[in-house]
Short mmCIF file of C-alpha atoms in Angstrom, two decimals:
data_model
loop_
_atom_site.label_atom_id
_atom_site.label_comp_id
_atom_site.label_asym_id
_atom_site.label_seq_id
_atom_site.Cartn_x
_atom_site.Cartn_y
_atom_site.Cartn_z
CA MET A 1 -29.08 -19.07 42.51
CA PHE A 2 -30.27 -17.68 39.38
CA PRO A 3 -29.40 -15.31 36.67
CA THR A 4 -30.59 -11.43 36.13
CA ARG A 5 -33.68 -11.58 34.26
CA SER A 6 -34.89 -8.00 32.27
CA ILE A 7 -38.11 -6.81 32.20
CA ASN A 8 -38.84 -8.10 29.21
CA ASP A 9 -37.38 -11.42 29.47
CA GLU A 10 -40.07 -14.36 29.64
CA ILE A 11 -39.58 -17.66 31.27
CA THR A 12 -39.77 -19.59 27.87
CA LYS A 13 -36.47 -17.82 26.38
CA ASN A 14 -33.09 -19.35 26.83
CA ILE A 15 -30.76 -17.88 29.81
CA ASP A 16 -28.53 -15.18 28.67
CA ALA A 17 -25.19 -17.00 28.54
CA SER A 18 -23.60 -13.45 29.34
CA SER A 19 -25.35 -12.86 32.48
CA VAL A 20 -24.46 -16.29 33.79
CA SER A 21 -20.53 -15.28 33.66
CA SER A 22 -21.02 -12.45 35.47
CA THR A 23 -20.07 -12.68 38.76
CA ASP A 24 -21.46 -9.45 39.86
CA ASN A 25 -24.90 -10.58 38.25
CA ILE A 26 -24.77 -13.62 40.11
CA LEU A 27 -23.75 -12.53 44.05
CA ASN A 28 -25.92 -9.14 43.88
CA PHE A 29 -29.21 -9.35 45.24
CA GLN A 30 -31.79 -8.51 42.99
CA LYS A 31 -35.24 -7.58 43.11
CA SER A 32 -37.99 -9.96 42.01
CA PHE A 33 -38.56 -9.38 38.10
CA ASN A 34 -41.96 -8.14 36.92
CA ARG A 35 -43.58 -11.42 35.40
CA ARG A 36 -46.16 -11.61 32.72
CA PRO A 37 -49.81 -10.82 33.69
CA GLY A 38 -51.66 -13.79 34.68
CA PHE A 39 -48.60 -15.75 34.03
CA ILE A 40 -48.25 -18.22 37.61
CA ASP A 41 -45.13 -20.09 37.37
CA THR A 42 -45.07 -23.67 38.48
CA PRO A 43 -43.09 -27.00 38.78
CA TYR A 44 -45.59 -28.55 36.50
CA ARG A 45 -44.39 -26.44 33.46
CA GLU A 46 -43.55 -28.57 30.46
CA THR A 47 -39.98 -26.46 30.39
CA TYR A 48 -39.25 -28.39 33.96
CA ALA A 49 -40.70 -31.72 32.66
CA THR A 50 -38.28 -34.87 33.06
CA THR A 51 -41.15 -37.30 31.50
CA PRO A 52 -42.73 -36.90 28.02
CA PHE A 53 -45.90 -37.01 29.72
CA SER A 54 -47.89 -33.94 31.13
CA HIS A 55 -48.74 -33.58 34.32
CA ASP A 56 -52.32 -34.45 34.11
CA ILE A 57 -51.52 -38.05 32.62
CA GLU A 58 -48.83 -38.72 35.32
CA LYS A 59 -51.21 -38.36 38.03
CA LEU A 60 -53.68 -40.53 35.87
CA MET A 61 -51.15 -43.13 35.52
CA VAL A 62 -50.21 -43.60 39.08
CA ALA A 63 -53.96 -43.33 40.37
CA PRO A 64 -54.97 -46.95 41.80
CA GLN A 65 -57.36 -48.50 39.33
CA LYS A 66 -60.77 -49.59 40.22
CA SER A 67 -61.01 -53.41 39.58
CA ASN A 68 -63.69 -54.43 37.31
CA ARG A 69 -66.33 -56.67 38.82
CA LYS A 70 -67.08 -60.00 36.92
CA ILE A 71 -69.97 -62.27 37.58
CA ASN A 72 -69.83 -65.78 36.24
CA PRO A 73 -72.40 -66.11 34.24
CA GLN A 74 -72.55 -69.80 34.65
CA PRO A 75 -73.65 -71.64 37.53
CA TYR A 76 -70.73 -73.05 39.83
CA GLN A 77 -73.27 -75.87 40.85
CA MET A 78 -76.40 -77.81 39.81
CA LEU A 79 -79.01 -80.00 41.60
CA ALA A 80 -80.85 -81.82 38.87
CA PHE A 81 -84.02 -83.46 40.27
CA CYS A 82 -84.99 -86.78 38.86
CA ASN A 83 -87.48 -89.69 39.08
CA ASP A 84 -90.39 -88.93 41.92
CA LEU A 85 -88.82 -85.54 43.22
CA THR A 86 -90.23 -82.50 41.28
CA LEU A 87 -89.96 -78.72 41.64
CA LYS A 88 -93.43 -77.64 40.80
CA ASP A 89 -94.00 -75.05 38.52
CA ASP A 90 -96.39 -73.10 40.77
CA PHE A 91 -96.15 -69.29 41.49
CA TYR A 92 -97.75 -69.56 44.98
CA LEU A 93 -95.21 -71.89 46.70
CA ASN A 94 -92.28 -70.94 48.51
CA ILE A 95 -90.34 -74.07 48.99
CA VAL A 96 -86.49 -73.26 48.75
CA ASP A 97 -84.74 -71.79 51.87
CA TRP A 98 -81.19 -71.23 52.80
CA SER A 99 -80.44 -71.55 56.42
CA SER A 100 -77.72 -69.52 58.56
CA PHE A 101 -76.04 -72.62 59.30
CA ASP A 102 -75.27 -73.42 55.37
CA THR A 103 -78.15 -76.21 54.91
CA LEU A 104 -80.94 -75.69 52.08
CA SER A 105 -84.37 -76.99 53.10
CA LEU A 106 -86.43 -78.35 49.93
CA GLY A 107 -90.19 -79.07 50.19
CA LEU A 108 -90.75 -81.38 47.48
CA ASP A 109 -94.41 -82.88 47.34
CA CYS A 110 -95.21 -84.41 50.80
CA SER A 111 -91.90 -84.16 52.15
CA VAL A 112 -89.18 -81.62 53.50
CA TYR A 113 -85.04 -82.77 52.46
CA LEU A 114 -82.28 -81.04 54.10
CA TRP A 115 -79.26 -80.60 51.81
CA ASN A 116 -75.93 -79.67 53.22
CA THR A 117 -73.85 -77.41 50.99
CA GLY A 118 -70.50 -77.89 52.29
CA THR A 119 -70.99 -82.18 52.44
CA SER A 120 -73.31 -82.46 49.56
CA LYS A 121 -75.02 -84.65 52.16
CA MET A 122 -79.22 -85.23 51.69
CA THR A 123 -81.34 -86.47 54.91
CA LYS A 124 -84.92 -86.53 55.13
CA LEU A 125 -86.82 -84.34 57.65
CA CYS A 126 -89.91 -85.21 57.57
CA ASP A 127 -92.81 -86.93 55.21
CA LEU A 128 -96.21 -85.94 56.25
CA GLY A 129 -97.69 -88.55 53.67
CA PHE A 130 -100.84 -88.36 51.79
CA PRO A 131 -102.90 -86.21 51.60
CA TYR A 132 -100.46 -83.29 52.45
CA THR A 133 -98.18 -81.63 49.87
CA ILE A 134 -95.49 -78.93 51.25
CA SER A 135 -96.08 -75.52 50.48
CA SER A 136 -93.51 -73.17 52.01
CA VAL A 137 -90.56 -74.11 54.38
CA LYS A 138 -88.72 -70.97 56.01
CA TRP A 139 -85.81 -71.41 58.73
CA PHE A 140 -85.67 -69.62 61.92
CA PRO A 141 -83.01 -67.16 61.59
CA GLN A 142 -80.96 -68.19 64.90
CA ASN A 143 -81.48 -71.87 65.31
CA PHE A 144 -82.26 -74.84 63.33
CA GLN A 145 -85.92 -75.05 63.52
CA LEU A 146 -87.57 -74.94 60.45
CA ALA A 147 -91.52 -73.88 59.53
CA VAL A 148 -93.52 -75.62 57.52
CA GLY A 149 -96.41 -75.14 55.52
CA THR A 150 -98.71 -77.12 53.57
CA THR A 151 -101.25 -76.99 51.12
CA GLU A 152 -104.30 -78.27 53.53
CA GLY A 153 -103.48 -75.27 55.60
CA LYS A 154 -101.25 -76.61 58.41
CA VAL A 155 -98.13 -75.24 59.67
CA GLN A 156 -95.59 -77.32 61.86
CA ILE A 157 -92.72 -76.58 63.24
CA TRP A 158 -89.26 -78.73 62.97
CA ASP A 159 -86.17 -79.39 64.86
CA ALA A 160 -83.45 -80.26 61.82
CA GLN A 161 -81.05 -81.57 64.69
CA LYS A 162 -83.61 -83.93 66.38
CA LEU A 163 -85.18 -84.78 63.09
CA MET A 164 -88.72 -84.43 65.23
CA LYS A 165 -91.76 -82.33 65.01
CA VAL A 166 -91.80 -79.34 67.85
CA ARG A 167 -95.24 -77.62 67.36
CA ASP A 168 -98.40 -77.98 65.14
CA PHE A 169 -100.40 -74.94 64.69
CA ASP A 170 -104.34 -74.97 62.82
CA GLY A 171 -106.13 -71.92 61.76
CA HIS A 172 -105.95 -71.66 58.06
CA ARG A 173 -108.32 -73.19 55.69
CA SER A 174 -106.34 -73.23 52.90
CA ARG A 175 -103.06 -73.39 51.46
CA VAL A 176 -99.85 -71.85 53.19
CA GLY A 177 -98.24 -70.27 50.68
CA THR A 178 -95.48 -67.87 52.45
CA LEU A 179 -94.02 -67.94 55.72
CA GLU A 180 -91.93 -65.47 57.72
CA TRP A 181 -89.99 -64.84 60.79
CA ASN A 182 -89.70 -62.08 63.18
CA LYS A 183 -87.76 -62.77 65.89
CA ASN A 184 -90.07 -65.50 68.02
CA ILE A 185 -93.19 -65.11 65.55
CA LEU A 186 -94.15 -66.72 62.83
CA SER A 187 -96.22 -64.84 60.18
CA THR A 188 -98.22 -67.02 57.74
CA GLY A 189 -100.18 -66.18 54.82
CA SER A 190 -102.85 -68.07 52.71
CA GLY A 191 -105.43 -68.55 50.46
CA ASP A 192 -107.79 -68.06 52.84
CA ARG A 193 -106.58 -64.38 52.81
CA ILE A 194 -105.64 -64.21 56.32
CA ILE A 195 -101.96 -63.38 57.78
CA TYR A 196 -101.86 -64.95 61.28
CA HIS A 197 -99.15 -64.42 63.63
CA ARG A 198 -97.79 -67.58 65.94
CA ASP A 199 -95.58 -67.96 68.92
CA GLN A 200 -94.11 -71.28 70.19
CA ARG A 201 -94.12 -69.72 73.74
CA SER A 202 -98.19 -69.33 73.55
CA PRO A 203 -100.37 -72.22 73.82
CA ASP A 204 -102.72 -70.81 70.99
CA ASP A 205 -102.50 -71.44 67.48
CA TYR A 206 -102.35 -67.59 66.97
CA ILE A 207 -101.82 -64.26 68.62
CA GLN A 208 -103.38 -62.36 66.12
CA ALA A 209 -104.66 -62.28 62.61
CA PHE A 210 -104.78 -59.57 59.99
CA THR A 211 -107.79 -59.32 57.61
CA GLY A 212 -107.99 -57.15 54.56
CA HIS A 213 -106.61 -58.96 51.35
CA LYS A 214 -109.15 -60.14 48.97
CA SER A 215 -107.63 -62.90 47.51
CA GLU A 216 -104.52 -65.37 48.37
CA VAL A 217 -101.85 -63.98 50.19
CA CYS A 218 -98.42 -64.78 48.67
CA GLY A 219 -95.93 -62.48 49.79
CA LEU A 220 -94.90 -61.48 53.33
CA LYS A 221 -91.60 -59.50 54.51
CA TRP A 222 -90.92 -57.83 57.85
CA ASN A 223 -88.42 -55.17 57.69
CA LEU A 224 -85.12 -55.38 59.73
CA GLU A 225 -86.21 -53.51 62.60
CA GLY A 226 -89.36 -55.98 62.91
CA ASP A 227 -91.89 -52.98 63.27
CA GLN A 228 -93.17 -53.05 60.02
CA LEU A 229 -94.95 -55.58 57.73
CA ALA A 230 -95.41 -55.38 53.88
CA SER A 231 -97.94 -58.42 52.33
CA GLY A 232 -98.61 -58.83 48.81
CA GLY A 233 -101.34 -60.58 47.57
CA ASN A 234 -103.20 -62.17 44.41
CA ALA A 235 -105.37 -59.47 44.04
CA ASN A 236 -102.60 -56.64 42.71
CA GLU A 237 -102.85 -55.74 46.67
CA LEU A 238 -99.76 -54.60 48.78
CA PHE A 239 -100.46 -53.75 52.29
CA LEU A 240 -98.44 -52.23 55.15
CA TRP A 241 -98.85 -53.20 58.57
CA GLU A 242 -97.10 -51.72 61.91
CA GLY A 243 -96.36 -54.47 64.76
CA MET A 244 -99.20 -56.59 65.80
CA ASN A 245 -101.80 -53.81 64.89
CA PRO A 246 -104.73 -55.53 63.14
CA THR A 247 -105.24 -52.64 61.04
CA SER A 248 -103.42 -51.77 57.53
CA VAL A 249 -101.56 -48.59 58.00
CA ARG A 250 -101.51 -48.34 54.12
CA LYS A 251 -102.22 -49.68 50.91
CA LEU A 252 -99.50 -49.29 48.44
CA GLU A 253 -101.42 -49.02 44.82
CA GLY A 254 -99.99 -49.37 41.50
CA HIS A 255 -99.48 -53.07 40.53
CA LYS A 256 -101.79 -54.77 38.08
CA ALA A 257 -100.64 -58.09 38.51
CA ALA A 258 -100.45 -60.73 42.07
CA ILE A 259 -97.45 -59.24 44.28
CA ARG A 260 -95.32 -62.11 45.39
CA ALA A 261 -91.93 -60.81 45.28
CA ILE A 262 -91.18 -58.25 48.09
CA SER A 263 -87.46 -56.86 49.70
CA TRP A 264 -87.00 -54.14 52.30
CA SER A 265 -83.90 -52.20 51.75
CA PRO A 266 -80.91 -53.28 54.71
CA HIS A 267 -79.26 -49.54 53.18
CA ALA A 268 -82.06 -46.90 54.00
CA ARG A 269 -85.21 -47.08 56.55
CA ASN A 270 -89.17 -46.86 55.09
CA LEU A 271 -87.41 -48.48 51.51
CA LEU A 272 -89.23 -50.95 49.94
CA ALA A 273 -88.98 -52.63 46.88
CA SER A 274 -91.82 -54.86 45.24
CA GLY A 275 -92.55 -56.55 42.11
CA GLY A 276 -95.53 -57.58 40.06
CA GLY A 277 -96.45 -60.53 37.96
CA HIS A 278 -96.81 -61.77 34.60
CA LEU A 279 -99.24 -58.93 33.82
CA ASP A 280 -97.47 -56.07 35.61
CA ARG A 281 -93.91 -56.75 35.23
CA GLN A 282 -93.14 -53.74 36.85
CA ILE A 283 -90.57 -53.16 39.74
CA ARG A 284 -91.21 -50.70 41.99
CA PHE A 285 -89.81 -49.02 44.75
CA TRP A 286 -91.68 -47.04 47.64
CA ASN A 287 -91.34 -44.79 50.56
CA THR A 288 -93.49 -46.64 53.12
CA VAL A 289 -93.80 -43.44 55.00
CA ASP A 290 -95.99 -41.78 52.82
CA GLY A 291 -97.02 -44.29 50.41
CA ARG A 292 -95.20 -42.56 47.58
CA THR A 293 -93.99 -44.53 44.74
CA LEU A 294 -90.28 -43.65 44.34
CA ALA A 295 -89.36 -44.97 40.78
CA CYS A 296 -90.92 -47.72 38.55
CA TYR A 297 -88.90 -49.82 36.04
CA ASN A 298 -90.32 -51.97 33.53
CA ALA A 299 -88.31 -55.76 33.98
CA LYS A 300 -90.52 -56.83 30.82
CA SER A 301 -91.24 -60.14 32.47
CA GLN A 302 -92.78 -61.52 35.51
CA VAL A 303 -91.17 -60.94 38.79
CA CYS A 304 -91.03 -63.77 40.79
CA ASN A 305 -88.43 -62.88 43.52
CA LEU A 306 -86.63 -59.64 44.91
CA GLN A 307 -83.63 -59.68 47.20
CA TRP A 308 -81.34 -56.90 48.22
CA SER A 309 -77.98 -57.63 48.94
CA SER A 310 -76.78 -56.95 52.89
CA THR A 311 -73.52 -55.65 51.91
CA VAL A 312 -73.66 -53.31 48.48
CA ASN A 313 -76.44 -51.20 47.19
CA GLU A 314 -77.99 -53.87 44.55
CA ILE A 315 -81.25 -56.05 43.90
CA VAL A 316 -81.48 -59.24 42.52
CA SER A 317 -84.28 -60.40 41.06
CA THR A 318 -85.77 -63.55 39.33
CA HIS A 319 -88.27 -63.60 36.64
CA GLY A 320 -90.56 -66.29 35.03
CA TRP A 321 -92.65 -65.52 31.89
CA TRP A 322 -91.23 -65.04 29.37
CA LYS A 323 -87.47 -64.21 30.21
CA ASN A 324 -87.03 -67.01 32.92
CA ASP A 325 -83.92 -65.23 34.05
CA VAL A 326 -81.90 -63.75 36.91
CA MET A 327 -80.75 -60.33 37.20
CA ILE A 328 -78.70 -58.07 39.10
CA TRP A 329 -79.53 -54.27 39.27
CA LYS A 330 -77.52 -51.25 41.03
CA TYR A 331 -79.69 -49.00 42.90
CA PRO A 332 -80.86 -46.27 42.50
CA SER A 333 -79.44 -46.28 38.90
CA MET A 334 -81.33 -49.43 38.16
CA GLN A 335 -78.35 -50.14 35.84
CA LYS A 336 -78.22 -53.96 34.70
CA ILE A 337 -74.70 -55.11 36.19
CA ALA A 338 -75.52 -59.08 35.03
CA THR A 339 -77.87 -61.44 33.38
CA LEU A 340 -77.65 -64.77 34.48
CA LYS A 341 -79.32 -67.36 32.08
CA GLY A 342 -80.18 -71.16 32.10
CA HIS A 343 -83.12 -71.82 33.58
CA THR A 344 -86.02 -72.85 30.52
CA TYR A 345 -89.01 -72.65 33.57
CA ARG A 346 -89.88 -69.52 35.47
CA VAL A 347 -87.38 -69.36 38.15
CA LEU A 348 -90.22 -69.04 41.04
CA TYR A 349 -87.41 -70.10 43.79
CA PHE A 350 -84.94 -68.20 45.27
CA SER A 351 -82.83 -67.83 48.52
CA ILE A 352 -79.45 -65.97 49.57
CA SER A 353 -76.53 -67.94 51.07
CA PRO A 354 -75.79 -66.79 54.98
CA ASN A 355 -72.52 -65.12 54.05
CA GLY A 356 -74.47 -63.15 51.35
CA GLU A 357 -72.11 -63.89 48.57
CA ASP A 358 -74.22 -66.85 46.75
CA ILE A 359 -77.64 -67.10 45.69
CA VAL A 360 -79.85 -70.38 44.87
CA THR A 361 -82.61 -70.39 42.18
CA GLY A 362 -85.01 -72.90 40.87
CA ALA A 363 -87.43 -73.50 38.33
CA GLY A 364 -90.05 -76.51 37.72
CA GLY A 365 -91.65 -78.27 34.90
CA ASP A 366 -89.02 -79.49 32.49
CA ASP A 367 -85.94 -77.42 33.87
CA ASN A 368 -86.67 -79.12 37.37
CA THR A 369 -82.96 -78.03 38.96
CA LEU A 370 -81.76 -75.60 41.28
CA ARG A 371 -78.62 -73.70 40.18
CA PHE A 372 -75.86 -72.06 42.58
CA TRP A 373 -74.25 -68.74 41.77
CA LYS A 374 -71.50 -66.57 42.97
CA ILE A 375 -72.89 -62.51 42.51
CA PHE A 376 -71.60 -60.56 45.44
CA ASN A 377 -67.90 -60.23 47.01
CA THR A 378 -67.55 -59.96 50.59
CA PRO A 379 -65.02 -60.28 53.14
CA SER A 380 -65.00 -64.18 54.39
CA LYS A 381 -62.48 -66.11 56.17
CA ASN A 382 -63.80 -69.61 54.94
CA LYS A 383 -64.92 -69.17 51.10
CA LYS A 384 -66.06 -72.07 49.38
CA THR A 385 -64.22 -73.71 46.46
CA GLU A 386 -66.56 -73.13 43.36
CA ASN A 387 -66.74 -76.35 41.36
CA LYS A 388 -68.89 -76.33 38.72
CA CYS A 389 -70.66 -80.15 39.40
CA SER A 390 -73.73 -81.52 39.08
CA TRP A 391 -75.93 -84.07 41.31
CA LYS A 392 -78.61 -86.49 41.11
CA LEU A 393 -80.59 -86.13 44.15
CA ASP A 394 -82.17 -89.49 44.07
CA GLY A 395 -78.88 -91.11 45.05
CA LEU A 396 -78.46 -88.61 47.82
CA ILE A 397 -81.27 -89.66 49.63
CA ARG A 398 -81.03 -91.25 53.26
#
C-alpha cells in the first residue's frame, strides 16, 4: 500500500505526510504514475539500503575467495651422498627414476640402488662390477621391472621384487643414456646415434631400429597414446616418429643446442615441449601435426628437464648453467609460479612421484644431493607427512 504520488514527484523526495493521512487516497485504486524518463527502480537503490555498503561491494564481500597457492621454497627432504657414492655431473645420464610403487631407483657408478620413500630403506639391486657404469634407469610403469642402461651399450631388465636379472639386450655400441617404455616396448637411445625398440616377448635383441640422428640420442619420450615418439639429439635435432615406422615423419628445427628435455602435454594432443642446452636456453612448444613452433621462451639457462603436470596445466623445468634452479610455469602464459633454489650444480636429475604431487631433483659435483619438493596439490587419500630431514646414504646401504 503506497501513498499517491503526483506527476512531478520524484522517488528521492520525502513522502507527503498529508497524503498518508488521507484514507481516501490510501484505499482508492491509483493508476501508475509517470516515472522519470530512463529511470528504473530497483531494490538495490541507496534509498532502500540496510547497510553502509553498496550492492557491488556486498557481492564482492560474500563471493568465495580463491585460495592463494603457496609452494614451499625449501625441500621437505634431502639425501646427501657421501664416501664413494656420487651423482655424476654428466648431461647425458638419466640415473634417477621414481616408480609407481613409490620406490626411487638410483644408478651410482656400477651399481643400482632402490630407496623406499616411505620407509627410507635402501637396498642394492645389482652390482655390475668393473668395467660397467650405469648410465640410465627407467621403471616399467605397471610392475616391478626396471630397465638399466650402461656406458658400454648394454641394456638389462631387473626384477626389483626378486632382486634378479630378467633379460639382457645387446645392440648398442656406445653409452645408453636414455630409456623410455611404451607398454611392453622398451625404447633405448645411445651415443651410437641409433634408437632400438625392444620387446621381452621376442627372442631378438630388438624388433626395430630408428636411424637419422647425426649425434648421440640424449632424450626419448612417447606420448600418452603411445603412437608418437619424440627423440632429441646432441646435434640440435628433434625428430618425430610414428609407431614403429623407421622413417621419421618430421624434424622440428629451432633449437641451437643439445635437446635432452622433452615432455608431451597430457592436456592437449599433439602438443610437445622441448628444451635446449647451454647455447640455446630456449623452451619451445610445438604442434606436432604440422611442426609449427607455437611459442618460444628464453629460460636464460641450460634446460635439463621438462615435465608437464598431469593434473594442472603447468610445467616444471630444471636448469643448469648458470642458474641451477627449478622453475614451475603456468601454461600457456608461461608465468613463473615459483622458483626453487638450493642446488649448487646443474639440476640434471629429475623425476615426479606417482601421486603427481612431489618431485625429486638431483645434482652432481660438489652438490651431490637429491632434494624432494612438494609443488602440486592433488586429491589423495594417503598423503605423506612432510618432514624436513637429511639422510646420509652410506649408512642405509644393505
